[in-house]
Each structure stands twice: as structure tokens, then as C-alpha cells.
Amino acid sequence: MRVKRFLNPWPDAPLPLWMIFPVIFAALYASHLSLLRLPYYWDEAGYYIPAAWDFFRTGSLIPITTISNAHPPLPSVYLALWWKLSGFLPEVTREAVLMVAALALLAVWRLTMRLTGVVSVALWTTLLTGLYPIWFAQSSLAHADIFAAACSLWGLVYALPCRNRRPVIAALWFSAAALCKETSIAIPLTLAAVSLVDSFRRSQPARSRLWRQTAWLSSCVLPLAAWYIYHYAKTAYFFGNPAYFRYNAESTLAPLRILAAFVHRVLHLTAHMNLFVPVLMALAALLLNPRPDAEGHDRAAIAPAVLRSIFLLLLVDALLFSVLGGALLTRYLLPMYPLVLLLAVTAFYRRVPYWEGLALLSAAAFAAGLFINPPYGFAPEDNLAYASVVRMHQAGIDELAKLDPGATVLTAWPMTDELTRPELGYVKEPWNVVRIEDFTAPQIDLAAGEPETYSAALVFSTKYDPPSPLLSLGAESAALDERYFGLHFDMPPDVIARRLGGDLVWKNQGQGLWIALIRFNRPTEARSTRAPSQRAAAAASPAP
């Protein structure tokens, strides 16, 4: 009896969770099969894989081969465990991350069932979450955000519903989330504030119960604080190296920058990557009256108190990541997308006849968004464009090895790491590289002033450039993005070749992305012996 209760702990679950999880994982594995052997991408290569690799080899929770950003170590420990069991291979990493993504989707199912009790609503909410391009892409990428999202969603399972709350279990999940990504602490602290405010309107014994809940949710700060104390003891920095902290916290506090970032965050939570399809249909559905079920009763709805908490969580996350985080990465909002979709699907179910058609239309929009890039600039990691970037970089490195073996290569991050760190999966032996920040005119002019330091250049688009930007907020918005969010414009490869005095010998392009190889007629001895410049060697990678 106890075993049965453990496997199926709530009476509103039609199937035990241990039966649902393999189905979710099998669907994720099958849909990501072509991506499993890809080398590591962008911030994976820049921080998370090197940090886990250092722990795997040395047992050090503080990264050794990359600059510490003070990110908590739980993802590194988890990945190192899988590598110990199955080997250090990209496919092992991606399968391990898929397990976490499946656990997160199981939490979406469980949360929806606890809030609505309707199997069809839980099914569509889980399916749409898994299909949403940002979530789908992050489901196999070894960023801390998918780990934090999984733990945060399970914390919400036990903390968000009005009945059968389990604050102790929720606190354990939220603590784990904070040890995956420090910004996850905002979710339990928000819910703790809600409980505290609610307690003042209640009488005993409800007031004492809410105080205990507040205490448990607030206790999630303690493991994170312990990590920061440990990090300070080892590095003399609480919140990562000064450059990282300045980029992600100190430099983000300008009021105009916060306002501009908040506008972006609202768009990320309501419109980005075709999310506008279910959101607009849900808003239209709210104009209709609720429909009764087959027995004439009102259809299941999310409790008003829970709705208020969900909207507050969305607002807090939007504000938090308008203030923190130098880059406007959408994966920071990963735990919020299931909540948006839960609200949309619930609105469909309660108010629209044949509501499954709206859910199916949303699924089709998300499936299209996986392959069709939006008509504006975006991060390739928001859909399957990231796989195109990885394959382009692989092709460029292959051409470099074929046409100019032994060259010292002028390039930018992340190609600098891809060429110098064999563990990332691109090369077997490290190359000599000279680093510039990007391929804008000032950086190319800087490289042109030191022609003796490199003998080849592997240049690529560091930002997605839409072929025909149909959506634009105008020159003033572009100026704000350039000032605060790193917007820049790479020079075309043929122009780069002319500026550097080289020959464009190979080029690959498609869907707003490109990569090219440039060779220079320089003495052979200089080409094979030139080491990376001291300026390039000292440069730090962009902070994830």
C-alpha cells in the first residue's frame, strides 16, 4: 500500500508518474536523435562543459581551465557522474540533459494535473511546452537553465496549488534549483512573500501554517549562501570574477536599460518564437463565456489565488532579468514558459468549443518555429538554428585542416575555444589562435594592424542577421540594443578579406548565418611557428 501511494501520491493522477516519465523521455530522445552527437555550442563550450570537465578530472567545484562565474556546481556534479558511468562523449552529455528535460516535462504534467485535474489539459500543456522552440532547443543543451527549470517546476508542484501543499518537499526542490542556477532563488522567495502577506489576513491555525511555509521557502537561501561563502573562500570573490559581475550586474543598472530590457522580456514571455499564437488565441478566448461540462457544471479552472501567484512569478522573473544578465537570453525565463502555456490551454479548455483545434494550431506554430527563423534578430539557441551554427563551425574547421594545416588562426569566440579545447569535440589537437572580439570594422582594423601574428582567418557571423527584417522597432531601438545589449554588425567575409589583405578561399552560408576561411601569403616559417598573441591569450570569454 505504501509503495502504491509513493508511486501515485495524489488521487487526481490517472497514471502513476513512473509510467509517464519513460514515454516523455522516449519522445524527447527520438525527436533529438539527430542532435545527440553535435559538439558543444556557445555557452556550453564557453563555461558549463569546461566547469564540469574540471570537476570530472580534478574534483574541483571551482573551474580551473575557465574563469569562474560563481555559478553553483550541481550541473557539473550531475554531468561528471554520467561521464564517469558512460564516458566523456557529447552524446552522453546530451542524453543526460534529456533526462533532466523529461523530468521537467513530468513536472509540467504533474503541476497541471494538480491545478486543473484534467488529463487533456495536462497532455496539451506538456506537449506544447516540449514543442516550444526555446524549450526544445534547450532540452539537450548543457546549460544550467534546464537543470534549474526542472527543479523549480517540481518545487511549484508542491508549493503552488492551494491544497495538499508540501512546503518541506518544495523547499528541497527549490534549494536544488538554486544550486543549479543562482537566479532560481527568486521563485521560492516570491512564493514566500505571497505566503507571508497572506498570513496577515488569516486567523489561527492557518496563520501559523503560512508562517511555517514562509520559513521553509525562505530557507532555500541557505544552500546558495553556503555555496557563495565556499566560492569566496576559494577565489576571494563572492559572485564570480569582477568582469563577469560587472557585465551581468553592475553595468545593467541604468534606468533606460532596465526599461528597454523589460520590454524585451515581456515580448519574450508573450510573443517570441511564435508564442504569440497561443497567447493571442487565449486572450480572444477570454472574451467568451465559460462553457459547462457534459453534466452542466463549470469546467475546472485554476484557483484565483494560484492565478495571482502565477502572474506575480511572471512579473518578478521579467523584472529580475531586466535588471540582471548582460545578455537578453530567453533561456533565463525557461521555467516561466510552461506557466504561460498552462494559462493559455486552460483558457481554451474552459471557453472554446473544439478547443483542441486551438492547441493543435499552437503546436503547428511551434513546430514551424523550430525550423523557420523569425524575421528579426534572435539567438540561434532559441530554435534549431544552433545546430546549423555547430555544423557550419565543424565544416569551417574541416576546411581549415584541409587547406591550411598548422596555421595560426585569427578568429573570435567561441571558435577560439573550439579550436583550442579538444574536449569540446571539434578538433583532436589544439590550434594556435589569435583572438578578436567579433568581426566588426574596429576589430578587423585592429587585426589588420598585426598581420604578422596570424596566417589564416576563420570568420563567421557572431549574430543572426535576418535576410529581410520585416519586424523592426526602428533606429532608436537598434541604438539602444547596440548600447546596452551587445548588438553589432559583422562585416561581410569578402570585405574582411580585403581589409586584411587575404584571399577568401572557402565560404558557407544559409538562413542568415555564414562562415568563411581566409588565407594569407606569408612566409611558411611564420605560418607554422607563430604563437597566439599575449593580448588574445589574456582575453576573457563572454559570460554566460
Coordinates of C-alpha atoms in Angstrom, one line a residue:
M1 CA 0.0 0.0 0.0
R2 CA 2.8 2.4 0.9
V3 CA 4.6 1.6 -2.3
K4 CA 1.5 2.3 -4.4
R5 CA 1.0 5.6 -2.5
F6 CA 4.6 6.6 -3.2
L7 CA 4.4 5.8 -6.9
N8 CA 1.0 7.5 -7.3
P9 CA 0.9 10.0 -4.4
W10 CA -2.1 12.1 -5.4
P11 CA -5.7 10.9 -6.2
D12 CA -6.0 13.2 -9.2
A13 CA -3.3 11.5 -11.2
P14 CA -4.9 9.0 -13.6
L15 CA -1.5 7.3 -14.2
P16 CA 1.5 6.9 -11.9
L17 CA 4.4 9.1 -12.7
W18 CA 6.8 6.2 -13.3
M19 CA 4.7 5.2 -16.3
I20 CA 4.5 8.7 -17.8
F21 CA 8.3 9.5 -17.5
P22 CA 9.5 6.8 -19.9
V23 CA 7.0 8.0 -22.5
I24 CA 8.2 11.6 -22.2
F25 CA 11.9 10.6 -22.3
A26 CA 11.3 8.3 -25.3
A27 CA 9.6 11.1 -27.2
L28 CA 12.4 13.6 -26.3
Y29 CA 15.1 11.1 -27.3
A30 CA 13.5 10.3 -30.7
S31 CA 12.9 13.9 -31.5
H32 CA 16.5 14.9 -30.6
L33 CA 18.2 11.9 -32.1
S34 CA 19.9 13.9 -34.9
L35 CA 21.3 16.4 -32.3
L36 CA 22.9 14.0 -29.9
R37 CA 26.4 13.8 -31.4
L38 CA 26.8 17.5 -32.0
P39 CA 29.9 19.1 -30.4
Y40 CA 29.2 21.7 -27.7
Y41 CA 27.7 25.0 -28.5
W42 CA 28.3 28.6 -27.4
D43 CA 27.9 28.9 -23.6
E44 CA 28.2 25.1 -23.3
A45 CA 31.7 25.4 -24.7
G46 CA 32.4 28.7 -23.0
Y47 CA 31.7 27.8 -19.4
Y48 CA 29.4 24.9 -18.5
I49 CA 31.3 22.0 -20.1
P50 CA 34.8 23.2 -19.1
A51 CA 33.5 23.7 -15.5
A52 CA 32.0 20.1 -15.5
W53 CA 35.2 18.8 -17.2
D54 CA 37.4 20.3 -14.5
F55 CA 35.3 18.7 -11.8
F56 CA 35.3 15.4 -13.6
R57 CA 39.1 15.4 -13.9
T58 CA 40.1 17.0 -10.6
G59 CA 37.1 17.1 -8.3
S60 CA 37.3 20.8 -8.0
L61 CA 34.0 22.6 -7.7
I62 CA 35.7 25.8 -8.9
P63 CA 36.6 25.8 -12.6
I64 CA 40.3 25.6 -13.4
T65 CA 40.5 25.9 -17.2
T66 CA 38.0 28.7 -17.5
I67 CA 37.3 31.8 -15.4
S68 CA 34.8 31.1 -12.5
N69 CA 31.5 32.9 -12.8
A70 CA 30.3 31.6 -9.4
H71 CA 27.5 29.5 -10.9
P72 CA 26.5 26.8 -8.4
P73 CA 28.1 23.4 -9.1
L74 CA 25.1 21.0 -9.2
P75 CA 25.0 20.6 -13.0
S76 CA 28.8 20.0 -13.1
V77 CA 28.4 17.2 -10.5
Y78 CA 25.5 15.7 -12.3
L79 CA 27.3 15.6 -15.7
A80 CA 30.5 14.3 -14.2
L81 CA 28.6 11.4 -12.7
W82 CA 27.2 10.5 -16.1
W83 CA 30.6 10.8 -17.7
K84 CA 32.0 8.5 -15.0
L85 CA 29.4 5.9 -15.8
S86 CA 29.3 6.2 -19.6
G87 CA 32.3 8.1 -20.8
F88 CA 33.1 11.7 -21.7
L89 CA 31.2 12.0 -25.0
P90 CA 28.8 14.6 -26.4
E91 CA 26.0 12.1 -26.8
V92 CA 26.4 11.0 -23.1
T93 CA 26.0 14.7 -22.1
R94 CA 23.0 15.3 -24.3
E95 CA 21.3 12.1 -23.1
A96 CA 21.9 13.1 -19.5
V97 CA 20.4 16.6 -20.2
L98 CA 17.4 15.0 -22.0
M99 CA 16.8 13.0 -18.7
V100 CA 16.5 16.3 -16.9
A101 CA 14.3 17.8 -19.6
A102 CA 12.0 14.8 -19.3
L103 CA 11.9 15.3 -15.6
A104 CA 10.9 18.9 -16.1
L105 CA 8.1 18.0 -18.5
L106 CA 6.9 15.4 -16.0
A107 CA 6.7 18.3 -13.5
V108 CA 4.6 20.2 -16.1
W109 CA 2.2 17.3 -16.3
R110 CA 2.0 16.9 -12.5
L111 CA 1.6 20.6 -11.9
T112 CA -1.2 20.9 -14.5
M113 CA -3.0 17.9 -13.0
R114 CA -2.8 19.3 -9.5
L115 CA -4.1 22.7 -10.7
T116 CA -6.9 21.5 -13.1
G117 CA -7.3 17.8 -12.7
V118 CA -8.0 17.5 -16.4
V119 CA -5.9 14.9 -18.3
S120 CA -6.4 16.6 -21.7
V121 CA -5.3 20.0 -20.4
A122 CA -2.2 18.4 -18.8
L123 CA -1.4 16.5 -22.0
W124 CA -1.6 19.6 -24.2
T125 CA 0.3 21.8 -21.8
T126 CA 3.1 19.2 -21.6
L127 CA 3.2 18.7 -25.3
L128 CA 3.2 22.4 -26.1
T129 CA 6.0 23.0 -23.6
G130 CA 8.1 20.3 -25.1
L131 CA 7.5 21.6 -28.6
Y132 CA 8.1 25.3 -27.8
P133 CA 11.3 26.1 -29.8
I134 CA 13.2 27.6 -26.9
W135 CA 12.4 24.7 -24.6
F136 CA 13.0 22.1 -27.4
A137 CA 16.4 23.5 -28.2
Q138 CA 17.5 23.8 -24.5
S139 CA 16.3 20.2 -23.8
S140 CA 19.6 18.8 -25.0
L141 CA 22.0 21.7 -24.3
A142 CA 24.1 21.5 -21.2
H143 CA 23.2 25.0 -19.8
A144 CA 22.3 25.3 -16.2
D145 CA 18.9 26.8 -17.1
I146 CA 17.3 23.4 -18.0
F147 CA 18.5 21.9 -14.7
A148 CA 17.1 24.9 -12.7
A149 CA 13.9 24.8 -14.6
A150 CA 13.3 21.1 -13.8
C151 CA 13.9 21.6 -10.1
S152 CA 11.9 24.8 -10.0
L153 CA 8.9 23.3 -11.7
W154 CA 8.9 20.4 -9.2
G155 CA 9.1 22.9 -6.4
L156 CA 6.0 24.5 -7.8
V157 CA 4.2 21.2 -7.9
Y158 CA 4.4 21.1 -4.1
A159 CA 4.2 24.8 -3.4
L160 CA 1.8 26.4 -5.9
P161 CA -1.6 24.6 -5.5
C162 CA -4.0 25.7 -2.8
R163 CA -4.4 22.2 -1.4
N164 CA -2.0 19.5 -0.3
R165 CA 0.9 21.8 -0.3
R166 CA 4.2 20.2 0.9
P167 CA 6.5 23.1 1.8
V168 CA 9.3 20.9 3.0
I169 CA 9.5 18.9 -0.3
A170 CA 9.1 22.2 -2.2
A171 CA 12.0 23.7 -0.3
L172 CA 14.2 20.8 -1.2
W173 CA 13.4 21.1 -4.9
F174 CA 13.9 24.9 -4.8
S175 CA 17.2 24.5 -2.9
A176 CA 18.3 22.1 -5.7
A177 CA 17.2 24.7 -8.3
A178 CA 19.3 27.4 -6.6
L179 CA 22.3 25.1 -6.6
C180 CA 21.8 24.7 -10.4
K181 CA 21.3 28.4 -11.2
E182 CA 21.5 31.2 -8.6
T183 CA 18.7 33.3 -10.0
S184 CA 16.2 30.4 -9.4
I185 CA 16.0 31.6 -5.8
A186 CA 13.6 34.3 -7.0
I187 CA 10.8 31.8 -7.4
P188 CA 10.7 30.5 -3.8
L189 CA 11.3 33.9 -2.4
T190 CA 8.4 35.3 -4.3
L191 CA 6.1 32.5 -3.1
A192 CA 7.4 33.1 0.5
A193 CA 6.5 36.7 0.2
V194 CA 3.0 35.7 -1.0
S195 CA 2.6 33.3 2.0
L196 CA 3.7 36.0 4.4
V197 CA 1.3 38.6 3.1
D198 CA -1.5 36.1 3.1
S199 CA -0.8 35.1 6.7
F200 CA -1.7 38.6 7.9
R201 CA -5.2 38.1 6.5
R202 CA -5.7 34.8 8.2
S203 CA -6.5 33.7 11.7
Q204 CA -5.0 30.8 13.6
P205 CA -4.2 28.0 12.8
A206 CA -4.0 29.0 9.1
R207 CA -1.6 31.8 10.1
S208 CA 0.9 29.5 11.7
R209 CA 0.7 27.2 8.8
L210 CA 1.5 30.0 6.4
W211 CA 4.4 31.2 8.6
R212 CA 5.9 27.7 8.5
Q213 CA 5.5 27.7 4.7
T214 CA 7.2 31.1 4.5
A215 CA 10.1 29.9 6.7
W216 CA 10.6 26.7 4.6
L217 CA 10.5 28.6 1.3
S218 CA 12.9 31.3 2.6
S219 CA 15.3 28.6 3.8
C220 CA 16.2 27.9 0.2
V221 CA 18.6 30.8 0.5
L222 CA 20.9 28.9 2.9
P223 CA 22.4 26.3 0.5
L224 CA 23.1 29.1 -2.0
A225 CA 24.6 31.3 0.6
A226 CA 26.8 28.4 1.7
W227 CA 28.0 28.0 -1.9
Y228 CA 28.9 31.7 -2.2
I229 CA 30.8 31.5 1.1
Y230 CA 32.7 28.5 -0.2
H231 CA 33.4 30.3 -3.5
Y232 CA 34.7 33.3 -1.7
A233 CA 37.0 31.2 0.4
K234 CA 38.5 29.6 -2.7
T235 CA 38.6 32.6 -5.0
A236 CA 38.2 35.8 -2.9
Y237 CA 35.1 36.7 -4.9
F238 CA 31.5 36.1 -3.8
F239 CA 29.8 36.5 -7.2
G240 CA 32.4 35.4 -9.7
N241 CA 35.2 37.3 -11.3
P242 CA 34.9 41.1 -11.4
A243 CA 34.5 41.2 -15.2
Y244 CA 31.6 38.8 -15.0
F245 CA 29.9 40.6 -12.2
R246 CA 30.3 44.0 -13.8
Y247 CA 28.8 42.7 -17.1
N248 CA 25.8 40.9 -15.6
A249 CA 25.0 43.2 -12.6
E250 CA 26.8 46.5 -12.3
S251 CA 26.6 47.6 -15.9
T252 CA 22.9 46.7 -16.1
L253 CA 21.5 49.2 -13.6
A254 CA 20.9 52.2 -15.9
P255 CA 17.1 53.0 -15.8
L256 CA 16.8 53.3 -19.6
R257 CA 18.5 49.9 -20.0
I258 CA 16.2 48.3 -17.4
L259 CA 13.1 49.7 -19.2
A260 CA 14.3 48.5 -22.6
A261 CA 15.1 45.1 -21.2
F262 CA 11.7 44.8 -19.6
V263 CA 10.0 45.5 -22.9
H264 CA 12.1 42.7 -24.4
R265 CA 11.2 40.4 -21.6
V266 CA 7.5 41.0 -22.0
L267 CA 7.8 40.1 -25.7
H268 CA 9.8 37.0 -24.8
L269 CA 7.0 35.8 -22.5
T270 CA 4.2 36.6 -24.9
A271 CA 5.3 36.6 -28.5
H272 CA 8.8 35.3 -29.2
M273 CA 9.2 32.2 -31.3
N274 CA 5.5 32.0 -32.2
L275 CA 4.4 32.2 -28.6
F276 CA 2.0 34.9 -29.8
V277 CA -0.2 32.3 -31.4
P278 CA -1.5 30.6 -28.2
V279 CA -1.3 33.9 -26.2
L280 CA -3.5 35.9 -28.7
M281 CA -5.9 33.0 -29.0
A282 CA -6.1 32.7 -25.2
L283 CA -6.9 36.5 -24.9
A284 CA -9.6 36.1 -27.5
A285 CA -11.0 33.1 -25.7
L286 CA -11.3 35.2 -22.5
L287 CA -14.0 37.2 -24.3
L288 CA -16.2 34.2 -24.4
N289 CA -18.3 32.9 -21.5
P290 CA -17.1 29.8 -19.7
R291 CA -18.7 26.6 -21.0
P292 CA -20.3 23.9 -18.8
D293 CA -19.1 20.3 -19.0
A294 CA -21.3 17.4 -20.0
E295 CA -23.1 17.4 -16.7
G296 CA -23.8 21.1 -16.7
H297 CA -21.1 22.0 -14.2
D298 CA -18.5 24.7 -14.6
R299 CA -15.3 23.4 -16.2
A300 CA -12.3 23.1 -14.0
A301 CA -10.4 26.3 -13.5
I302 CA -7.2 27.4 -11.8
A303 CA -8.0 28.9 -8.4
P304 CA -7.8 32.7 -8.3
A305 CA -5.1 32.6 -5.6
V306 CA -3.0 30.4 -7.8
L307 CA -3.6 32.7 -10.8
R308 CA -2.3 35.6 -8.8
S309 CA 0.8 33.7 -7.8
I310 CA 1.5 32.7 -11.4
F311 CA 1.1 36.3 -12.7
L312 CA 3.3 37.5 -9.9
L313 CA 6.0 34.9 -10.7
L314 CA 5.9 36.0 -14.4
L315 CA 6.3 39.7 -13.4
V316 CA 9.1 39.0 -10.9
D317 CA 11.1 36.9 -13.5
A318 CA 10.6 39.6 -16.2
L319 CA 11.8 42.3 -13.8
L320 CA 14.6 40.2 -12.4
F321 CA 16.1 39.5 -15.8
S322 CA 15.6 43.1 -16.9
V323 CA 18.0 44.1 -14.1
L324 CA 20.4 41.1 -14.1
G325 CA 22.1 39.4 -17.0
G326 CA 24.1 41.3 -19.6
A327 CA 22.6 39.4 -22.5
L328 CA 18.9 39.1 -23.1
L329 CA 18.9 35.3 -23.3
T330 CA 15.5 33.7 -23.4
R331 CA 16.6 30.6 -21.6
Y332 CA 16.8 32.6 -18.4
L333 CA 13.0 32.5 -18.5
L334 CA 12.7 28.8 -19.1
P335 CA 10.6 27.9 -16.0
M336 CA 8.0 30.6 -17.0
Y337 CA 7.1 29.3 -20.4
P338 CA 5.1 26.2 -19.0
L339 CA 3.1 28.6 -16.8
V340 CA 2.2 30.8 -19.8
L341 CA 1.1 27.8 -21.8
L342 CA -0.8 26.4 -18.8
L343 CA -2.8 29.6 -18.7
A344 CA -3.4 29.5 -22.5
V345 CA -4.5 25.9 -22.6
T346 CA -6.8 26.3 -19.6
A347 CA -8.5 29.3 -21.3
F348 CA -9.0 27.2 -24.4
Y349 CA -10.5 24.3 -22.4
R350 CA -12.9 26.5 -20.4
R351 CA -14.2 28.7 -23.1
V352 CA -13.8 27.4 -26.6
P353 CA -15.8 24.6 -28.3
Y354 CA -13.4 22.1 -30.1
W355 CA -10.6 23.8 -28.1
E356 CA -8.2 21.0 -29.1
G357 CA -8.1 22.7 -32.5
L358 CA -6.5 25.8 -31.0
A359 CA -4.0 23.7 -29.1
L360 CA -3.2 21.9 -32.3
L361 CA -2.7 25.2 -34.2
S362 CA -0.3 26.3 -31.4
A363 CA 1.6 23.0 -31.8
A364 CA 1.9 23.6 -35.5
A365 CA 3.2 27.1 -34.9
F366 CA 5.8 25.9 -32.5
A367 CA 6.9 23.1 -34.9
A368 CA 7.3 25.6 -37.6
G369 CA 9.3 27.9 -35.3
L370 CA 11.8 25.1 -34.8
F371 CA 12.9 25.3 -38.4
I372 CA 11.8 28.7 -39.7
N373 CA 13.7 31.7 -38.2
P374 CA 11.8 34.8 -37.2
P375 CA 12.0 37.9 -39.3
Y376 CA 14.1 39.7 -36.6
G377 CA 17.4 39.1 -34.8
F378 CA 17.4 36.4 -32.2
A379 CA 19.8 34.0 -30.5
P380 CA 20.3 30.8 -32.6
E381 CA 19.9 28.7 -29.4
D382 CA 16.2 29.7 -29.4
N383 CA 15.5 27.1 -32.1
L384 CA 17.3 24.6 -34.2
A385 CA 19.5 27.3 -35.8
Y386 CA 22.0 26.4 -33.1
A387 CA 22.6 23.1 -34.8
S388 CA 23.2 24.9 -38.1
V389 CA 25.8 27.1 -36.4
V390 CA 27.6 24.0 -34.9
R391 CA 27.6 22.2 -38.3
M392 CA 28.9 25.3 -40.0
H393 CA 31.7 25.6 -37.5
Q394 CA 32.6 21.9 -37.9
A395 CA 32.7 22.4 -41.7
G396 CA 34.9 25.5 -41.4
I397 CA 37.4 23.7 -39.1
D398 CA 37.5 20.8 -41.6
E399 CA 38.3 23.1 -44.4
L400 CA 40.9 24.8 -42.3
A401 CA 42.6 21.5 -41.6
K402 CA 42.4 20.5 -45.3
L403 CA 43.6 23.8 -46.8
D404 CA 45.9 25.2 -44.2
P405 CA 47.2 22.7 -41.6
G406 CA 49.5 24.2 -39.0
A407 CA 48.1 27.8 -39.4
T408 CA 47.8 30.3 -36.7
V409 CA 44.2 31.3 -36.9
L410 CA 42.6 34.7 -36.4
T411 CA 39.1 34.2 -35.1
A412 CA 36.6 35.2 -32.4
W413 CA 34.9 33.4 -29.5
P414 CA 33.5 30.7 -29.4
M415 CA 35.7 29.5 -32.3
T416 CA 38.8 30.3 -30.2
D417 CA 37.6 27.7 -27.7
E418 CA 36.5 25.2 -30.4
L419 CA 40.0 25.3 -31.9
T420 CA 42.0 25.2 -28.7
R421 CA 40.0 22.7 -26.5
P422 CA 39.8 19.2 -27.9
E423 CA 37.3 18.2 -25.2
L424 CA 34.7 20.3 -26.9
G425 CA 34.5 17.9 -29.8
Y426 CA 35.7 20.0 -32.8
V427 CA 39.4 19.1 -33.0
K428 CA 41.8 16.4 -31.9
E429 CA 44.8 18.7 -31.3
P430 CA 44.7 22.3 -30.3
W431 CA 45.5 25.1 -32.9
N432 CA 47.3 28.3 -32.3
V433 CA 44.8 31.1 -32.4
V434 CA 44.7 34.9 -32.2
R435 CA 41.5 36.3 -30.8
I436 CA 39.5 39.3 -31.6
E437 CA 36.1 40.1 -30.0
D438 CA 34.0 40.0 -33.2
F439 CA 34.2 40.8 -36.9
T440 CA 33.1 44.4 -36.8
A441 CA 35.1 47.1 -38.5
P442 CA 37.0 48.3 -35.4
Q443 CA 38.1 44.7 -34.6
I444 CA 39.1 43.9 -38.1
D445 CA 41.1 47.1 -38.3
L446 CA 42.8 46.1 -35.0
A447 CA 43.7 42.7 -36.6
A448 CA 45.0 44.4 -39.8
G449 CA 47.5 46.3 -37.7
E450 CA 49.1 43.0 -36.6
P451 CA 49.3 41.0 -39.8
E452 CA 52.4 39.1 -38.6
T453 CA 50.6 37.3 -35.8
Y454 CA 48.3 35.1 -37.9
S455 CA 48.4 33.2 -41.2
A456 CA 44.7 32.3 -41.7
A457 CA 41.4 33.7 -40.5
L458 CA 38.3 31.7 -39.8
V459 CA 35.5 34.3 -39.7
F460 CA 31.8 33.7 -39.1
S461 CA 28.6 35.5 -38.2
T462 CA 28.6 36.1 -34.4
K463 CA 24.9 37.3 -34.6
Y464 CA 22.0 36.1 -36.6
D465 CA 21.3 38.6 -39.3
P466 CA 17.8 38.2 -40.8
P467 CA 17.9 38.3 -44.6
S468 CA 14.9 40.7 -44.7
P469 CA 14.0 42.1 -41.3
L470 CA 10.2 42.5 -41.5
L471 CA 9.9 43.5 -37.9
S472 CA 11.9 46.4 -36.5
L473 CA 11.4 48.8 -33.7
G474 CA 13.4 51.5 -35.6
A475 CA 16.8 53.1 -35.4
E476 CA 16.3 54.3 -31.8
S477 CA 15.6 50.7 -30.7
A478 CA 18.6 49.5 -32.6
A479 CA 20.8 52.2 -30.9
L480 CA 19.6 51.1 -27.5
D481 CA 20.3 47.4 -28.3
E482 CA 23.8 48.4 -29.5
R483 CA 24.5 50.5 -26.4
Y484 CA 23.1 48.1 -23.8
F485 CA 22.7 44.6 -25.3
G486 CA 25.8 44.0 -27.5
L487 CA 24.1 44.4 -30.8
H488 CA 26.7 44.8 -33.5
F489 CA 27.1 44.1 -37.2
D490 CA 29.8 41.8 -38.6
M491 CA 31.4 42.8 -41.8
P492 CA 30.8 40.5 -44.8
P493 CA 33.6 37.9 -45.3
D494 CA 34.7 39.3 -48.7
V495 CA 35.1 42.8 -47.1
I496 CA 37.0 41.3 -44.2
A497 CA 39.4 39.5 -46.7
R498 CA 40.1 42.8 -48.5
R499 CA 40.7 44.7 -45.2
L500 CA 43.1 42.0 -44.0
G501 CA 44.8 41.6 -47.4
G502 CA 44.0 37.9 -47.7
D503 CA 42.2 35.5 -50.1
L504 CA 38.7 34.2 -49.5
V505 CA 39.2 30.5 -50.2
W506 CA 36.0 29.0 -48.8
K507 CA 32.6 30.2 -47.7
N508 CA 29.4 28.6 -46.4
Q509 CA 26.1 30.4 -45.7
G510 CA 22.4 30.0 -45.2
Q511 CA 19.4 31.3 -43.2
G512 CA 21.2 34.5 -42.1
L513 CA 24.4 32.7 -41.0
W514 CA 27.7 32.4 -42.6
I515 CA 31.3 31.2 -42.1
A516 CA 34.4 31.7 -44.3
L517 CA 38.1 30.9 -44.4
I518 CA 40.7 33.5 -45.4
R519 CA 44.3 32.6 -46.3
F520 CA 47.3 34.9 -46.4
N521 CA 50.5 34.8 -48.5
R522 CA 53.0 34.8 -45.7
P523 CA 56.4 33.0 -45.1
T524 CA 56.0 29.4 -44.3
E525 CA 58.1 29.5 -41.2
A526 CA 56.0 32.3 -39.7
R527 CA 52.8 30.5 -40.5
S528 CA 53.8 27.3 -38.7
T529 CA 55.5 28.7 -35.6
R530 CA 53.6 31.8 -34.7
A531 CA 52.0 31.5 -31.2
P532 CA 48.9 33.3 -30.1
S533 CA 49.4 36.9 -29.2
Q534 CA 49.6 37.9 -25.5
R535 CA 46.6 40.2 -26.0
A536 CA 44.5 37.4 -27.3
A537 CA 45.6 34.9 -24.7
A538 CA 44.6 37.2 -21.9
A539 CA 41.1 37.9 -23.3
A540 CA 38.2 36.5 -21.3
S541 CA 35.3 34.7 -23.0
P542 CA 31.8 36.3 -22.9
A543 CA 30.0 35.5 -19.7
P544 CA 27.1 33.0 -20.0

